[in-house]
Coordinates of C-alpha atoms and ligand atoms in Angstrom, one line a residue:
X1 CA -8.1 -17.8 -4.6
X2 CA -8.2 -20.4 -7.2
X3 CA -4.3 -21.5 -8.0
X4 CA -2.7 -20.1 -10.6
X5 CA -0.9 -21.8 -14.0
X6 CA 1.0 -20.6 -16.8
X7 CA -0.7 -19.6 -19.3
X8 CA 0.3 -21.4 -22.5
X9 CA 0.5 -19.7 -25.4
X10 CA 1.4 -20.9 -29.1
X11 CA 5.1 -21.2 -29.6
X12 CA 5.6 -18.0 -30.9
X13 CA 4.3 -16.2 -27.8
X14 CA 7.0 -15.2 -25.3
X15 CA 6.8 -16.2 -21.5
X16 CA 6.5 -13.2 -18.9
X17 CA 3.7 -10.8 -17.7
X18 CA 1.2 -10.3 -20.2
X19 CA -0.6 -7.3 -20.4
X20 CA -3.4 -6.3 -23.2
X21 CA -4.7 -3.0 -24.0
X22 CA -8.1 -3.9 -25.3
X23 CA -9.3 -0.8 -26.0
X24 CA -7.3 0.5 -29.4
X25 CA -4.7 3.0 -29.0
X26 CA -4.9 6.5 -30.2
X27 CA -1.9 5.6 -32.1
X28 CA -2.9 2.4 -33.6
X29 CA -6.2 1.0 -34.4
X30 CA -5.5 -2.2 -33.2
X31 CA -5.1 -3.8 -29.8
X32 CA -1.6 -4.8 -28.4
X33 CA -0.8 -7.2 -26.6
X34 CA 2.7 -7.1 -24.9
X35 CA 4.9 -9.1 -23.6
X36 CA 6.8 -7.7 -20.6
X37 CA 9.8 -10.1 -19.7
X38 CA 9.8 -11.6 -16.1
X39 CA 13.7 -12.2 -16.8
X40 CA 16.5 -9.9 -17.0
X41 CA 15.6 -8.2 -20.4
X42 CA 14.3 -5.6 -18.2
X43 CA 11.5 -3.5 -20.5
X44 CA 12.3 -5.7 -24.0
X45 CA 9.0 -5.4 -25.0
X46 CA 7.6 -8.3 -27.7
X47 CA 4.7 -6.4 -29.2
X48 CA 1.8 -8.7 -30.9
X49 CA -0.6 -6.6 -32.7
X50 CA -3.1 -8.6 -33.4
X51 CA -5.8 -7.4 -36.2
X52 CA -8.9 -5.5 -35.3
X53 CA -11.2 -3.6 -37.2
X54 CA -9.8 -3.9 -40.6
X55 CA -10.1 -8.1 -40.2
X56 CA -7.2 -9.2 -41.7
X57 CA -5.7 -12.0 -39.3
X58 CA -1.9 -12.5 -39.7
X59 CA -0.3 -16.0 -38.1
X60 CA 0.2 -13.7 -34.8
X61 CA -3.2 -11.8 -35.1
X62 CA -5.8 -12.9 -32.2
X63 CA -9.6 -12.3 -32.2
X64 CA -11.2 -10.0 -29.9
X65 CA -12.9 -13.0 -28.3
X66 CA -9.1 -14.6 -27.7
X67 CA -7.7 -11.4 -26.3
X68 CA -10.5 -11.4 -23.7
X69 CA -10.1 -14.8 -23.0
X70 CA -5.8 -14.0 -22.9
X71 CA -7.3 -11.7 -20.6
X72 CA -9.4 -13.7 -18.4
X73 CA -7.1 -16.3 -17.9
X74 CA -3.3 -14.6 -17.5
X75 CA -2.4 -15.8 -14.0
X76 CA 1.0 -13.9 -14.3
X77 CA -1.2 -10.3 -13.1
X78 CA -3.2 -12.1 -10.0
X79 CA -6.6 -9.5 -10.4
X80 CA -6.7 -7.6 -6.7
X81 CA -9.6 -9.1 -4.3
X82 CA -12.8 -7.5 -4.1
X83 CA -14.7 -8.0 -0.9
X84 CA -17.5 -9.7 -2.9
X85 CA -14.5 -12.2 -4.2
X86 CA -13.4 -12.7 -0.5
X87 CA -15.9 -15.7 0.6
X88 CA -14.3 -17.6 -2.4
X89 CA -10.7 -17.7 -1.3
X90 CA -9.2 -20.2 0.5
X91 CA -5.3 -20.5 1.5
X92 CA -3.3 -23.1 0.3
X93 CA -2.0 -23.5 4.0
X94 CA 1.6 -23.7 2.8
X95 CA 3.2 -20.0 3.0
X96 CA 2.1 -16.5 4.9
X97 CA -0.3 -15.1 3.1
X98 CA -0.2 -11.6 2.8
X99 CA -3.0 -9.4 1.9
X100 CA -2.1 -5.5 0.5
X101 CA -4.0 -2.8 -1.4
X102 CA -2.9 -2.4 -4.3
X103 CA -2.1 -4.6 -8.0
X104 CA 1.3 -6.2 -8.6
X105 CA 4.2 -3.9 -8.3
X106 CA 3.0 -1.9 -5.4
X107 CA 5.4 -0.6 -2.7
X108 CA 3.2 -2.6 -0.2
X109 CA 3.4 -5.3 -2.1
X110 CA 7.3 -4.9 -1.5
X111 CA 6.8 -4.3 2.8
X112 CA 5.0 -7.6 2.7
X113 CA 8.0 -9.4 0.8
X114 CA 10.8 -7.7 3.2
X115 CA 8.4 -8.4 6.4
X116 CA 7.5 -11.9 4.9
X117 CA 10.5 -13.7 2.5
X118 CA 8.6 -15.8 0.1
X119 CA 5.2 -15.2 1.4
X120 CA 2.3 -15.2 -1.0
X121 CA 1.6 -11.5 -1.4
X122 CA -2.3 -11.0 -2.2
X123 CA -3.2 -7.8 -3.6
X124 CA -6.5 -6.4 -2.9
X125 CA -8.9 -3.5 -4.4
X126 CA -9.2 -1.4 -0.9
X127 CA -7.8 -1.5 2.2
X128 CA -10.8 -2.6 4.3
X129 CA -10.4 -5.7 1.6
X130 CA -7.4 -6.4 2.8
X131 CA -8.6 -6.1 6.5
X132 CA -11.5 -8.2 6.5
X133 CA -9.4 -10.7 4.0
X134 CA -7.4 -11.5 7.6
X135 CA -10.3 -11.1 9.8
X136 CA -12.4 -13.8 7.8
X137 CA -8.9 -16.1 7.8
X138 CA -8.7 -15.9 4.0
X139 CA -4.7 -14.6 4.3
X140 CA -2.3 -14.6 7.3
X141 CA -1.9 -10.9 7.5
X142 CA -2.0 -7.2 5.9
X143 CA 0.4 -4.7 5.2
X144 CA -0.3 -1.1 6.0
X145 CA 1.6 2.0 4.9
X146 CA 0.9 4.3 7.7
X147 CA 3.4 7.4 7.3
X148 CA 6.0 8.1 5.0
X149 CA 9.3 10.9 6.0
X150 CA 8.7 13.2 3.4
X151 CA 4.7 13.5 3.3
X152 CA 4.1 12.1 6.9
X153 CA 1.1 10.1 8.3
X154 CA -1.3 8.5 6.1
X155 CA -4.5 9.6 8.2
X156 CA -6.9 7.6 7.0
X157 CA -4.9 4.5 8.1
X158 CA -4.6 5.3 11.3
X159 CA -8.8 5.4 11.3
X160 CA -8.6 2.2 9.7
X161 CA -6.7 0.4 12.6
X162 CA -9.4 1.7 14.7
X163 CA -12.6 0.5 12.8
X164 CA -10.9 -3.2 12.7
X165 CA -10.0 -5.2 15.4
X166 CA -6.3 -6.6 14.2
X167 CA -3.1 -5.9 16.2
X168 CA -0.1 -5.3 15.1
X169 CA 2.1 -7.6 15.3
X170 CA 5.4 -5.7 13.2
X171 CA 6.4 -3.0 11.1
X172 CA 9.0 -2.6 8.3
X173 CA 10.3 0.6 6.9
X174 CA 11.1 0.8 2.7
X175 CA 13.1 3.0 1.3
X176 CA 11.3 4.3 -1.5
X177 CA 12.8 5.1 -5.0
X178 CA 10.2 6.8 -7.2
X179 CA 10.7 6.7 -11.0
X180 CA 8.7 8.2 -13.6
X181 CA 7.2 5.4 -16.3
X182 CA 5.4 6.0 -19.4
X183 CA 5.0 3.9 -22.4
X184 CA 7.7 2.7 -24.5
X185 CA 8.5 5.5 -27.4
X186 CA 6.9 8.2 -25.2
X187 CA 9.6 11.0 -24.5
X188 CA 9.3 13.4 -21.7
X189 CA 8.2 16.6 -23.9
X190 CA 5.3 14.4 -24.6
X191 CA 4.0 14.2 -21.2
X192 CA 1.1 16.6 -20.3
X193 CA -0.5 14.6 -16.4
X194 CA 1.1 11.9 -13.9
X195 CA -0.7 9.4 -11.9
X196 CA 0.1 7.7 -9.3
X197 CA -0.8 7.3 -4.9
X198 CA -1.3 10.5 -3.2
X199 CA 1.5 10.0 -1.2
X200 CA 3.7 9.4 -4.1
X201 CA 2.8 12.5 -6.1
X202 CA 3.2 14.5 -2.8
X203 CA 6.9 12.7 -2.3
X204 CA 7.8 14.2 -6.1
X205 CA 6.2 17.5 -6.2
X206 CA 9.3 19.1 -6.9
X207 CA 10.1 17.1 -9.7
X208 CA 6.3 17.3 -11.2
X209 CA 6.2 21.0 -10.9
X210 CA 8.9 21.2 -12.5
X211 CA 7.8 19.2 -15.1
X212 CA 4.4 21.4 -15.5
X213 CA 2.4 18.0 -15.3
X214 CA -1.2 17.8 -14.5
X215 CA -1.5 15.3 -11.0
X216 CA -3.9 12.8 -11.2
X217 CA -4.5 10.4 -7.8
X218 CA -5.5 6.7 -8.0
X219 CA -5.7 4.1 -5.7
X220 CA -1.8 2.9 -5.9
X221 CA 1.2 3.5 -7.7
X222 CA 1.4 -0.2 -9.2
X223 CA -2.2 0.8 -10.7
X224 CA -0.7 4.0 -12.2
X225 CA 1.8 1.9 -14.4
X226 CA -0.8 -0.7 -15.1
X227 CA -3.0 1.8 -16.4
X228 CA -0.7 3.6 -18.5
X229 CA 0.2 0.5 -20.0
X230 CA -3.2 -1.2 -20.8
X231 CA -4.3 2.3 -22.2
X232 CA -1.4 2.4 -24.2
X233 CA -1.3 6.3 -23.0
X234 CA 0.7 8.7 -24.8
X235 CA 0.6 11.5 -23.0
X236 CA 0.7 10.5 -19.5
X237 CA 2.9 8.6 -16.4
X238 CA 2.9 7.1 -13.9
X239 CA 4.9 7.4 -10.5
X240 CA 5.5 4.1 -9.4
X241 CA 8.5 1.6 -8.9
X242 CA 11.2 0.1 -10.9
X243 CA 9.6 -3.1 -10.3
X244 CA 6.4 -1.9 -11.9
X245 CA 8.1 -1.0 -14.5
X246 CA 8.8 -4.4 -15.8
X247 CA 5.7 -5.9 -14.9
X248 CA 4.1 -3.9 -17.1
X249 CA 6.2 -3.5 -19.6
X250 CA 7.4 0.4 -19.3
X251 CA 10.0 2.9 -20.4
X252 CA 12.1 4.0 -16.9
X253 CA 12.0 8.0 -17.8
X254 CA 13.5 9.3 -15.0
X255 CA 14.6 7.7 -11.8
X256 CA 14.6 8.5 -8.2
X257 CA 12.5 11.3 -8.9
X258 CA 11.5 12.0 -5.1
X259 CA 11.9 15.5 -3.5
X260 CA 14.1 13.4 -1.0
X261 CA 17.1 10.6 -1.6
X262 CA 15.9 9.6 2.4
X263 CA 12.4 9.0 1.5
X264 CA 11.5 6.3 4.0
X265 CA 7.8 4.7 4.2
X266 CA 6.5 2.6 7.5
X267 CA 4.2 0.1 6.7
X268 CA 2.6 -2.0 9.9
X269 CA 2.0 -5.9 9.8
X270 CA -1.4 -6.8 11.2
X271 CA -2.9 -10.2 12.4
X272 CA -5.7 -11.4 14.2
X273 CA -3.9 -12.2 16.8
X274 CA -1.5 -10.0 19.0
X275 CA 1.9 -11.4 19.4
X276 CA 3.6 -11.9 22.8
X277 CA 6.2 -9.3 23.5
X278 CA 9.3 -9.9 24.6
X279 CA 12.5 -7.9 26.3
X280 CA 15.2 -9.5 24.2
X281 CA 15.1 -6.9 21.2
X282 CA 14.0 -3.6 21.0
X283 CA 10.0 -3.6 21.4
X284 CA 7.7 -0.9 20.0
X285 CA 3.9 -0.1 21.5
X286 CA 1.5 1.7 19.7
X287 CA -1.9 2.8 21.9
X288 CA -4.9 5.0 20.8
X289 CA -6.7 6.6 23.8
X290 CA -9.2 9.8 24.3
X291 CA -9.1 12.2 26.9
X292 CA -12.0 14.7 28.6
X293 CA -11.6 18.3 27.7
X294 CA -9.4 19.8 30.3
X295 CA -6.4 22.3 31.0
X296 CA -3.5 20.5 30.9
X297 CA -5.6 16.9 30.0
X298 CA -3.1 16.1 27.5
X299 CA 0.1 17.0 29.5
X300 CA -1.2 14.7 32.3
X301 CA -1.6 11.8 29.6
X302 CA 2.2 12.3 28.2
X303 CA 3.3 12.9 31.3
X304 CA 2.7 9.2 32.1
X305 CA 5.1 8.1 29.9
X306 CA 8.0 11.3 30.8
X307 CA 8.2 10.3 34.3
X308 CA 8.9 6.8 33.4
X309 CA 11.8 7.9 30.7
X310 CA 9.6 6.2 28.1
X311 CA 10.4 7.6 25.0
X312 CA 7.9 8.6 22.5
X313 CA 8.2 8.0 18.8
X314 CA 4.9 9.4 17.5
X315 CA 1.9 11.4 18.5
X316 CA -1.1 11.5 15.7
X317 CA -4.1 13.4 17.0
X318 CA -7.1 12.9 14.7
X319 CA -10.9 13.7 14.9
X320 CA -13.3 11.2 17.1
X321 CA -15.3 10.2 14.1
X322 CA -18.2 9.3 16.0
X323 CA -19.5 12.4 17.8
X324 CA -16.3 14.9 16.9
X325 CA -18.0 17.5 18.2
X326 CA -19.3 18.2 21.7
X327 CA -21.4 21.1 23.1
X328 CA -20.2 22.3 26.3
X329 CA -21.3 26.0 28.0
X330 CA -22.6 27.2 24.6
X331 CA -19.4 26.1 22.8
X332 CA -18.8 23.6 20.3
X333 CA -15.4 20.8 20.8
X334 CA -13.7 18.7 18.6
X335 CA -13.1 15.5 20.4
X336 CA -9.6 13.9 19.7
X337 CA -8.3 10.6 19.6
X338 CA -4.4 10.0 20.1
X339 CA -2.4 7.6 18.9
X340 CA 1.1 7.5 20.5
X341 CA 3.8 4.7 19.8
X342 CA 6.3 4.3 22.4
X343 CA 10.0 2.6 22.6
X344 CA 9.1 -0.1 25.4
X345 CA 7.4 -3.7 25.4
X346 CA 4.4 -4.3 26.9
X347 CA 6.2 -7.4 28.4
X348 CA 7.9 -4.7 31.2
X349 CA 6.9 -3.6 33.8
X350 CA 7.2 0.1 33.1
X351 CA 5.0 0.7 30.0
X352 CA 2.1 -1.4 32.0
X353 CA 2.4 0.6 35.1
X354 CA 2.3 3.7 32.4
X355 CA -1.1 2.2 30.7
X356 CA -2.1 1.4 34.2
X357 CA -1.5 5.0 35.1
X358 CA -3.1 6.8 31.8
X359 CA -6.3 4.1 32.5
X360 CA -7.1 6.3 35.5
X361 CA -8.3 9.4 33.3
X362 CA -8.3 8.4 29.6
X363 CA -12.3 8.0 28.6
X364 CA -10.9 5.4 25.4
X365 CA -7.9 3.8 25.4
X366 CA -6.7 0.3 23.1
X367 CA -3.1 -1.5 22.6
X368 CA -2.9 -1.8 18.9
X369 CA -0.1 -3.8 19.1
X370 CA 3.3 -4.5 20.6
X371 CA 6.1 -5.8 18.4
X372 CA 9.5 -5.3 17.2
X373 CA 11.1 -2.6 16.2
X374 CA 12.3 -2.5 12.3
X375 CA 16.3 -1.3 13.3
X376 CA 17.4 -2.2 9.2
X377 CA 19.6 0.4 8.3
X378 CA 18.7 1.8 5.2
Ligands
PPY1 O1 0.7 2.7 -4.0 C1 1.6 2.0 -3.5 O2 2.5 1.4 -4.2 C2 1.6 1.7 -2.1 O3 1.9 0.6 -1.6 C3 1.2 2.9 -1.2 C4 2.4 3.8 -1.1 C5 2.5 4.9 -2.0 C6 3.6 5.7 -1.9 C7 4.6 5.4 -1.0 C8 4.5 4.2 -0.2 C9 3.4 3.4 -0.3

């Protein structure tokens, strides 16, 4: 990723996150550029309209050509990596880097930073960006969410653990404090849709039915705000964080907005590499196995870890994506695949003499990882 410097702008430009809505607002034929403060002034918003369409240039009007190149150039909103991007990057070899789907502001952009103090968070398009970012050693690792306490697991995660070949190496858990964002001047009986992650707009429903506004999913919360913002919308928001709020320079409408105050999201850490587990602190395993259609197949398998007073923190059943349906006797089976995490290391004996044990009969079986357990308190 090429490095980044400040932008530098004539005197009478602010510093802080710059974001430009190029195409003209329906409420202003003219393009704005705005300056969202990276200091305290949370939301103090330094508008610069610069002239467009009736050509008259004032000393803080840009051209369309200089907006573009504003654009181009503003290092303060790093643009998210698309896997065509990914042969160009290179780390800088001094902090973790951290790859996440996602633009600035984004909850897992916040996992990395909690998992990683000061690591160099690198936001990506898609997920299997942020994957093959790790595998092709352009960052350190990726942050995952995989399931959240309100809307559960984020299934097609879990698939995505399974089509790479990364472990996991840690998890850390987020509390998650939705608020509602809309552009500055924008009052809440304006608002007719919402956009924002799946999983967010399902962690608010109460609040968005209640509200009467139409749901519209992207690809992150973060990219919710931004969008609002650089189409200078009048009649939407966005679900998204605090955080995103002041990169992009909008209005906090309502806060905390989820259905629950506990709303809790577990994101996974993954690396190329598994780490070696340990006994000294409380270790977490997370396997993915299949089984043979059978009476009482899946009791045998959990049974492995019940006789050994392993306790189980998750089961996840989803389809076997490669042939999910098998003919047997005239009948047609879905084929399952389990994932199961599990309160033990695979440094004792126990949990291998359980894998050792569900080996015998599972027809698949993989160690995604073994690593720490997150035990913050939030
Ligand atoms: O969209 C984001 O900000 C994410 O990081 C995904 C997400 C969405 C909602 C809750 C937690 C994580």
């Amino acid at each position: 990723m090429a490095a980044f410097h400040a932008v530098r702008l004539p005197a009478t430009h602010l510093p802080g996150g710059i974001s430009v809505n190029q195409s003209p607002s329906n409420r202003n034929p003219k393009t704005v550029i705005r300056f969202g403060y990276g200091s305290s002034k949370r939301n103090r918003l330094v508008s610069v309209l610069a002239s467009q369409g009736d050509g008259n240039r004032n000393e803080n009007s840009l051209s369309a050509v200089e907006v573009k190149k504003i654009l181009e150039d503003s290092p303060l909103l790093p643009k998210p990596l698309s896997s065509n991007q990914l042969a160009e990057t290179v780390s800088n070899g001094s902090r973790v880097r951290v790859a996440y789907q996602g633009v600035r502001g984004a909850y897992s952009e916040s996992a990395a930073e909690k998992a990683y103090p000061n690591c160099e968070a690198v936001p990506c398009e898609e997920f299997d960006t942020a994957f093959e970012a790790v595998e092709r050693w352009l960052v350190d690792r990726a942050v995952l969410p995989i399931e959240n306490s309100l809307g559960g697991s984020i299934h097609r995660n879990y698939d995505l653990l399974l089509r790479h070949n990364l472990h996991i190496v840690g998890e850390v858990k987020l509390a998650v404090r939705h608020c509602l964002l809309a552009n500055h001047g924008v009052k809440l009986e304006d608002l007719r849709r919402v956009l924002s992650h799946p999983q967010a707009l399902a962690q608010c429903e109460n609040t968005l039915t209640r509200l009467g506004l139409v749901r519209e999913a992207v690809d992150d919360t973060a990219g919710a705000a931004k969008q609002i913002a650089f189409e200078d919308l009048s009649d939407a928001a966005a679900v998204a964080s605090a955080k995103a709020a002041e990169i992009y320079g909008l209005n906090i409408v309502a806060e905390d907005i989820q259905d629950d105050t506990d709303n809790v999201t577990r994101f996974l850490m993954l690396a190329r590499e598994p780490i070696i587990p340990g006994t000294n602190r409380l270790f977490k395993t997370s396997i993915v196995f299949s089984l043979e259609e059978g009476p009482g197949v899946l009791f045998k398998a959990l049974a492995v870890f019940a006789l050994r007073q392993i306790n189980l923190t998750k089961i996840e059943s989803r389809p076997l994506r490669k042939n999910p349906l098998r003919a047997s006797g005239g009948l047609k089976y879905f084929d399952y695949l389990f994932y199961v995490d599990f309160e033990a290391s695979m440094a004792d004996e126990v949990a291998q003499n359980a894998l050792r044990h569900l080996e015998e009969f599972a027809t698949f079986l993989r160690v995604l990882g073994s690593y720490p357990v997150d035990t913050t308190m939030l």
